[in-house]
Amino acid sequence: MSGLALIIVFLLAVVVMIVAISKYKVHPFLAIMGISLILALLAGIPLTKIADVIGSGFSGTFTSIGIVIILGALIGTILEKTGAALKLADLVVRIVGQKNPELAVELMGWIVSIPVFCDSGFVILNPIRKAIVKRTATSSVAMTVALSAGLYISHVFIPPTPGPIAAASTLGIGDNLLLVMGLGVVCSIIPLIAGLIYAKAIGKSVKSADETAGKDEVVKTYEQLVAEYGKLPGGANALAPLVVPIILMALASISSMAGWTGFGADLLTFLGKPVIALTVGTLCAIVQLATADKLDDLYTITNDTLKTVGPILFVTAAGGVLGKVIASSSMVTYITDHAAALQTIGIFFPFILAAILKSAQGSSTVAITTTAGIVAPLLEVLGFASPARAALVVMAIGAGAMTVSHANDSYFWVVTNFGDMTPEQGYKTQTAMTLVLGVASMVGIFILSLVL
């Protein structure tokens, strides 16, 4: 099978995959792998080569991003366990000030969610949100929406969160994580502004149950949370696991652009590789454990992290298999020969595809990794083959993976339940907010696509 018929079969395969995951609760790994095998058979890939294609797509993904995802998640877990995430939040509040509580809590979430999953980040920061609500008499709903927005934006845009790392590696820019991080920061600006405006607006019309909670009880909960960690890490100690890898990758990029040679340049190149840079960041995080007298917990923390990351790795690898099957079929050649339609859609193609997958099955990470696997063979056709434009595709996929969070998304229930809102209020706040974020993000990404 080839040509237009193969395109139609592929689209039907995507629909079947979405229905299997969302309606029949088939695990994404099994759904993607099954669809990949069926598509390989229908695409006419020789029977003797199908196993090699599947194995190559699977192992290639692990080779490029497996260790990076594990180390990024481990850093996030340690930041959570030592109270460093709480310290980072406190730093943001001090900088922004309590006169701008929605902005403070949004930026707090944005920073914390760079290494920590947004679900965990909301749980960690929710007591702080409640305390600030009582201390500033701010709308609880506005604070909930602002915190959720900040967490969600960096979750889909900025490594070392697994989704953006996986997408970057799948699209061939795994060694340019600093570029992805930088672009993620830039692409965060418009949705942060949009999220803040929406949070303040919706907070005037929607009221949650916790707005009538007693002040003393909330403050006590906040103080108990801090007391559970004993002494929080210092500011530099809390920042090191995040900042040091960024500095190392930046120095490697500077060395490469400047054309430096010799042992010093080789050392910077070595330290600037994402795997090595994140290894150094992990060592900085382990120092946090030691200073917090929790080094004995390292084994348990590592084991729990591997359990959490395992499903992500396998789903990501399955997405790599689907991408390899597409690349090995005649589909790419056909699309290349008839590229006018896709080129007119341009940067909106990965956004729309990711948004469909996100809305259908709920997981942003699954939407990101699956979309990246599908889009990877088409980068040149879409006109996004350069590293900077490939990074822009990562951003477009991330924007789609925000659009929208509703009842099939665990994050929807975390925000709704911890924000003391009903499901109906959740749709007015969390679901509508993620639509605003996705559209706002694409406005900025489209503008960048015109100049990059």
XYZ file of C-alpha atoms in Angstrom:
452
model
C 0.000 0.000 0.000
C 1.266 3.459 -0.831
C 0.219 6.988 -1.731
C -3.044 8.515 -0.597
C -4.403 5.157 0.567
C -1.542 4.854 3.047
C -2.235 8.370 4.362
C -5.880 7.465 4.931
C -4.896 4.213 6.682
C -2.471 6.150 8.869
C -5.177 8.639 9.901
C -7.547 5.768 10.675
C -4.763 4.114 12.689
C -4.358 7.279 14.774
C -8.112 7.380 15.408
C -8.114 3.713 16.436
C -5.158 4.359 18.749
C -6.937 7.294 20.402
C -10.165 5.325 20.874
C -8.257 2.335 22.276
C -6.465 4.528 24.823
C -9.315 6.839 25.818
C -12.454 4.688 25.579
C -11.246 1.142 26.085
C -8.444 2.048 28.531
C -5.762 0.174 26.603
C -2.335 1.161 27.939
C -0.692 3.719 25.591
C 2.372 1.456 25.212
C 0.296 -1.461 23.935
C -1.893 0.766 21.763
C 1.027 2.526 20.076
C 3.045 -0.663 19.600
C 0.018 -2.510 18.199
C -0.834 0.282 15.773
C 2.826 0.483 14.726
C 2.903 -3.225 13.851
C -0.379 -3.069 11.933
C 0.749 0.056 10.081
C 4.064 -1.601 9.189
C 2.195 -4.565 7.695
C -0.224 -2.383 5.731
C 2.551 -0.049 4.564
C 4.232 -2.943 2.779
C 7.440 -3.015 4.796
C 8.990 -6.459 4.052
C 8.087 -9.042 6.691
C 11.752 -9.839 7.230
C 12.492 -6.188 8.114
C 9.539 -5.279 10.328
C 11.117 -6.670 13.503
C 14.331 -4.750 12.779
C 12.402 -1.529 12.186
C 10.520 -1.942 15.482
C 13.689 -2.836 17.379
C 15.588 0.072 15.869
C 12.879 2.584 16.740
C 12.596 1.254 20.287
C 16.303 0.999 21.101
C 17.125 4.270 19.377
C 14.789 6.144 21.688
C 16.296 4.562 24.794
C 19.811 5.288 23.550
C 19.114 8.965 22.998
C 16.950 9.956 25.963
C 16.608 7.130 28.492
C 19.311 8.238 30.906
C 18.446 11.919 30.504
C 14.801 11.341 31.466
C 15.784 9.218 34.471
C 18.276 11.784 35.770
C 15.871 14.694 35.232
C 13.142 12.896 37.149
C 15.564 11.921 39.919
C 16.612 15.543 40.376
C 12.960 16.550 40.634
C 12.188 13.868 43.211
C 15.133 14.879 45.382
C 14.141 18.553 45.189
C 10.709 17.529 46.404
C 11.964 15.292 49.230
C 14.507 17.748 50.616
C 12.174 20.733 50.590
C 14.249 22.483 47.916
C 11.103 22.891 45.795
C 9.516 24.682 48.745
C 12.622 26.862 49.072
C 12.434 27.812 45.395
C 8.812 28.799 45.916
C 9.757 30.963 48.887
C 12.428 32.703 46.787
C 9.846 33.595 44.155
C 7.467 35.050 46.743
C 10.277 37.180 48.166
C 11.218 38.503 44.730
C 7.699 39.220 43.463
C 6.244 40.191 46.817
C 2.908 39.436 48.457
C 1.309 42.460 46.810
C 1.162 40.417 43.594
C 0.001 37.051 44.948
C -1.341 35.610 41.682
C 1.879 36.468 39.854
C 3.953 35.128 42.750
C 2.165 31.788 42.842
C 2.201 31.465 39.032
C 5.962 32.056 38.820
C 6.427 29.775 41.812
C 4.672 26.993 39.941
C 6.529 27.741 36.704
C 9.926 27.349 38.401
C 9.059 24.319 40.523
C 7.541 22.403 37.591
C 10.729 22.584 35.516
C 12.108 19.551 37.366
C 8.963 18.341 39.195
C 5.828 16.883 37.552
C 2.981 19.391 37.567
C 0.727 17.009 39.541
C 3.309 16.668 42.315
C 4.154 20.351 42.108
C 0.558 21.361 42.769
C 0.332 19.078 45.783
C 3.616 20.453 47.149
C 2.700 24.105 46.651
C -1.001 23.980 47.500
C -0.509 24.662 51.240
C 1.539 27.736 50.326
C -1.240 28.837 47.982
C -3.790 28.490 50.786
C -1.616 30.405 53.235
C -1.097 33.267 50.770
C -4.847 33.359 50.060
C -5.559 33.943 53.762
C -2.721 36.381 54.272
C -3.620 38.544 51.263
C -7.420 38.039 51.039
C -6.993 37.053 47.390
C -9.502 34.897 45.506
C -8.759 31.227 46.133
C -9.884 30.307 42.617
C -7.629 32.955 41.071
C -4.692 31.559 43.036
C -5.560 27.968 42.065
C -5.768 28.813 38.375
C -2.578 30.898 38.467
C -0.636 28.120 40.211
C -1.983 25.509 37.807
C -1.051 27.662 34.807
C 2.514 28.231 35.972
C 3.047 24.547 36.659
C 1.533 23.444 33.362
C 3.462 25.861 31.139
C 6.945 24.766 32.196
C 5.780 21.120 32.361
C 5.256 21.037 28.587
C 7.915 23.517 27.475
C 11.099 23.252 29.531
C 13.459 20.279 30.108
C 14.350 18.373 32.260
C 10.616 17.561 32.331
C 10.450 14.228 30.429
C 8.023 15.350 27.701
C 10.141 18.133 26.166
C 13.304 16.020 26.561
C 11.685 13.137 24.700
C 10.350 15.390 21.942
C 13.705 17.120 21.488
C 15.564 13.837 21.180
C 12.973 12.327 18.844
C 13.260 15.382 16.593
C 17.047 15.101 16.500
C 18.020 17.963 18.812
C 18.701 15.992 21.985
C 22.167 17.515 22.219
C 20.684 21.017 22.036
C 18.653 20.950 25.246
C 19.945 24.400 26.143
C 18.319 25.722 22.960
C 15.064 23.986 23.886
C 15.253 25.385 27.437
C 15.890 28.909 26.172
C 13.086 28.744 23.643
C 10.841 27.225 26.311
C 11.451 30.259 28.523
C 10.667 32.644 25.650
C 7.526 30.732 24.659
C 6.373 30.794 28.298
C 6.017 34.575 28.404
C 2.741 35.026 26.489
C 0.902 32.082 28.141
C 2.106 33.256 31.575
C 0.565 36.654 30.892
C -2.616 35.101 29.474
C -2.879 32.687 32.396
C -2.474 35.500 34.908
C -5.165 37.614 33.227
C -7.563 34.674 33.031
C -6.905 33.690 36.662
C -7.765 37.167 37.909
C -10.876 37.341 35.711
C -12.299 33.911 36.590
C -11.569 34.464 40.272
C -14.211 37.208 40.301
C -17.029 34.918 39.151
C -16.186 31.470 40.568
C -15.939 30.836 44.312
C -14.499 27.646 45.826
C -15.291 25.946 49.129
C -11.913 26.735 50.724
C -12.568 30.486 50.628
C -14.456 30.059 53.908
C -11.689 28.021 55.618
C -10.297 29.330 58.884
C -7.132 31.359 58.698
C -5.452 29.712 61.690
C -5.991 26.228 60.307
C -4.506 27.097 56.918
C -1.438 28.833 58.343
C -0.867 25.910 60.695
C -0.957 23.507 57.748
C 1.606 25.640 55.954
C 3.877 25.764 58.979
C 3.540 22.030 59.502
C 4.595 21.447 55.923
C 7.769 23.480 56.437
C 8.415 21.738 59.764
C 8.255 18.326 58.107
C 11.437 19.137 56.204
C 13.238 20.399 59.277
C 15.681 22.969 57.919
C 15.098 23.889 54.283
C 18.147 23.964 51.955
C 19.792 27.321 51.351
C 18.963 29.242 48.192
C 22.182 28.323 46.366
C 21.861 24.683 47.404
C 18.256 24.558 46.175
C 19.125 26.157 42.837
C 22.302 24.166 42.109
C 20.698 20.986 40.664
C 18.874 23.139 38.114
C 21.338 25.927 37.436
C 24.598 23.949 37.263
C 23.487 21.727 34.324
C 22.258 24.815 32.469
C 25.602 26.562 33.016
C 27.537 23.504 31.820
C 25.444 23.193 28.658
C 25.778 26.932 28.042
C 29.576 26.798 28.361
C 29.699 23.865 25.925
C 27.622 25.833 23.418
C 29.847 28.893 23.812
C 32.959 26.737 23.328
C 31.511 25.219 20.166
C 30.444 28.558 18.669
C 33.786 30.173 19.538
C 35.711 27.307 17.960
C 37.812 26.653 21.036
C 40.222 23.712 20.888
C 42.400 21.755 23.276
C 41.787 19.865 26.488
C 39.723 22.673 28.046
C 37.348 22.738 25.091
C 37.068 18.946 25.101
C 36.292 19.036 28.812
C 33.559 21.644 28.316
C 32.078 19.590 25.482
C 32.093 16.519 27.725
C 30.502 18.310 30.674
C 27.983 20.041 28.415
C 26.464 16.842 27.054
C 22.934 16.564 28.535
C 23.666 13.177 30.132
C 26.816 14.439 31.852
C 25.355 17.853 32.755
C 22.338 16.235 34.392
C 24.639 13.758 36.141
C 26.412 16.723 37.726
C 23.008 18.177 38.607
C 22.071 14.872 40.219
C 25.273 14.977 42.293
C 24.307 18.479 43.444
C 20.893 17.114 44.425
C 22.533 14.267 46.353
C 24.529 16.889 48.256
C 21.141 18.324 49.260
C 20.152 14.934 50.645
C 23.392 14.741 52.595
C 23.009 18.222 54.094
C 19.418 17.366 55.031
C 20.593 14.138 56.712
C 18.455 12.115 54.282
C 21.200 10.347 52.353
C 19.897 7.010 53.620
C 16.739 7.679 51.594
C 18.638 7.809 48.291
C 17.985 4.158 47.451
C 14.250 4.482 48.082
C 14.052 7.782 46.206
C 15.889 6.298 43.222
C 13.712 3.200 43.236
C 10.508 5.244 43.417
C 11.747 7.507 40.610
C 12.488 4.543 38.348
C 8.991 3.204 38.991
C 7.536 6.573 38.006
C 9.745 7.089 34.975
C 9.460 3.526 33.633
C 6.029 3.954 32.003
C 7.138 7.268 30.485
C 10.240 5.680 28.983
C 8.310 2.799 27.457
C 5.572 5.020 26.012
C 8.268 7.315 24.625
C 10.059 4.336 23.064
C 6.769 3.156 21.561
C 6.354 6.588 20.007
C 9.834 6.150 18.549
C 8.717 2.858 17.003
C 5.732 4.544 15.354
C 7.992 7.253 13.979
C 10.435 4.653 12.623
C 7.611 2.766 10.902
C 6.444 5.999 9.264
C 10.000 6.828 8.196
C 10.458 3.327 6.731
C 7.270 3.461 4.685
C 6.576 5.280 1.439
C 4.462 7.824 3.308
C 7.220 10.381 3.747
C 8.119 10.236 0.059
C 4.498 10.702 -0.940
C 4.024 13.611 1.456
C 7.261 15.186 0.236
C 5.986 15.015 -3.330
C 2.689 16.593 -2.282
C 3.932 18.884 0.465
C 1.966 22.007 -0.409
C -0.954 21.246 1.928
C 1.207 20.528 4.961
C 3.384 23.546 4.280
C 0.319 25.786 4.381
C -0.507 24.447 7.849
C 3.146 24.666 8.898
C 3.775 24.993 12.612
C 0.067 24.427 13.372
C 0.238 20.786 12.205
C 2.115 19.453 15.285
C -0.017 21.692 17.539
C -3.305 20.333 16.180
C -2.113 16.730 16.289
C -0.878 17.047 19.883
C -4.092 18.809 20.930
C -6.196 15.995 19.484
C -4.126 13.359 21.271
C -4.131 15.324 24.527
C -7.874 15.943 24.559
C -8.611 12.342 23.620
C -6.455 10.437 26.107
C -5.525 12.929 28.843
C -1.761 12.603 29.277
C 0.368 15.534 28.121
C 3.501 13.374 28.122
C 1.859 10.714 25.923
C 0.591 13.442 23.580
C 4.060 15.003 23.343
C 5.990 11.791 22.774
C 3.486 10.316 20.313
C 3.219 13.523 18.284
C 7.003 13.876 18.171
C 7.311 10.347 16.818
C 4.770 11.079 14.092
C 6.183 14.495 13.151
C 9.894 13.576 13.196
C 10.002 12.090 9.670
C 8.120 15.139 8.352
C 10.350 17.917 9.715
C 12.011 18.625 6.393
C 8.675 18.592 4.573
C 7.256 21.084 7.052
C 10.345 23.268 6.676
C 11.576 22.833 10.245
C 14.782 20.851 9.761
C 17.196 23.344 11.360
C 17.876 22.986 15.115
C 16.148 26.275 15.984
C 13.039 25.461 13.961
C 12.981 21.875 15.237
C 13.018 23.319 18.761
C 10.064 25.475 17.705
C 8.212 22.279 16.733
C 8.900 20.970 20.264
C 7.214 24.114 21.568
C 4.227 23.698 19.227
C 3.814 20.096 20.366
C 3.985 21.250 23.991
C 1.348 23.905 23.354
C -0.929 21.275 21.849
C -0.279 18.960 24.788
C -1.822 21.609 27.085
C -5.015 21.820 25.043
C -7.127 20.869 26.932
C -7.079 19.400 30.446
C -10.436 17.832 31.355
C -11.920 14.786 33.098
C -9.592 12.208 31.483
C -6.531 14.065 32.775
C -5.236 13.306 36.274
C -4.012 16.893 36.588
C -7.602 18.127 36.143
C -8.642 16.190 39.232
C -5.582 17.241 41.237
C -6.295 20.920 40.589
C -10.049 20.561 41.095
C -9.860 18.542 44.309
C -6.992 20.416 45.968
C -8.545 23.701 44.858
C -11.803 22.685 46.579
C -13.828 23.081 43.394
C -16.629 20.997 41.883
C -16.090 19.286 38.499
C -18.349 21.920 36.899
C -16.122 24.650 38.324
C -13.111 22.676 37.119
C -14.348 22.953 33.531
C -14.842 26.712 33.905
C -11.390 27.155 35.415
C -8.857 24.411 34.608
C -10.261 23.303 31.235
C -10.951 26.809 29.959
C -7.599 28.023 31.280
C -5.656 25.323 29.414
C -7.478 26.289 26.212
C -6.414 29.895 26.784
C -2.837 28.790 27.456
C -2.657 26.624 24.345
C -4.008 29.306 22.014
C -1.870 32.035 23.600
C 1.222 29.847 23.317
C 0.582 29.230 19.616
C 0.275 32.962 18.964
C 3.796 33.452 20.263
C 5.130 30.317 18.563
C 3.636 31.371 15.216
C 5.253 34.803 15.510
C 8.602 33.162 16.279
C 8.188 30.847 13.269
C 8.081 33.920 11.022
C 11.469 35.160 12.196
C 13.482 32.015 13.056
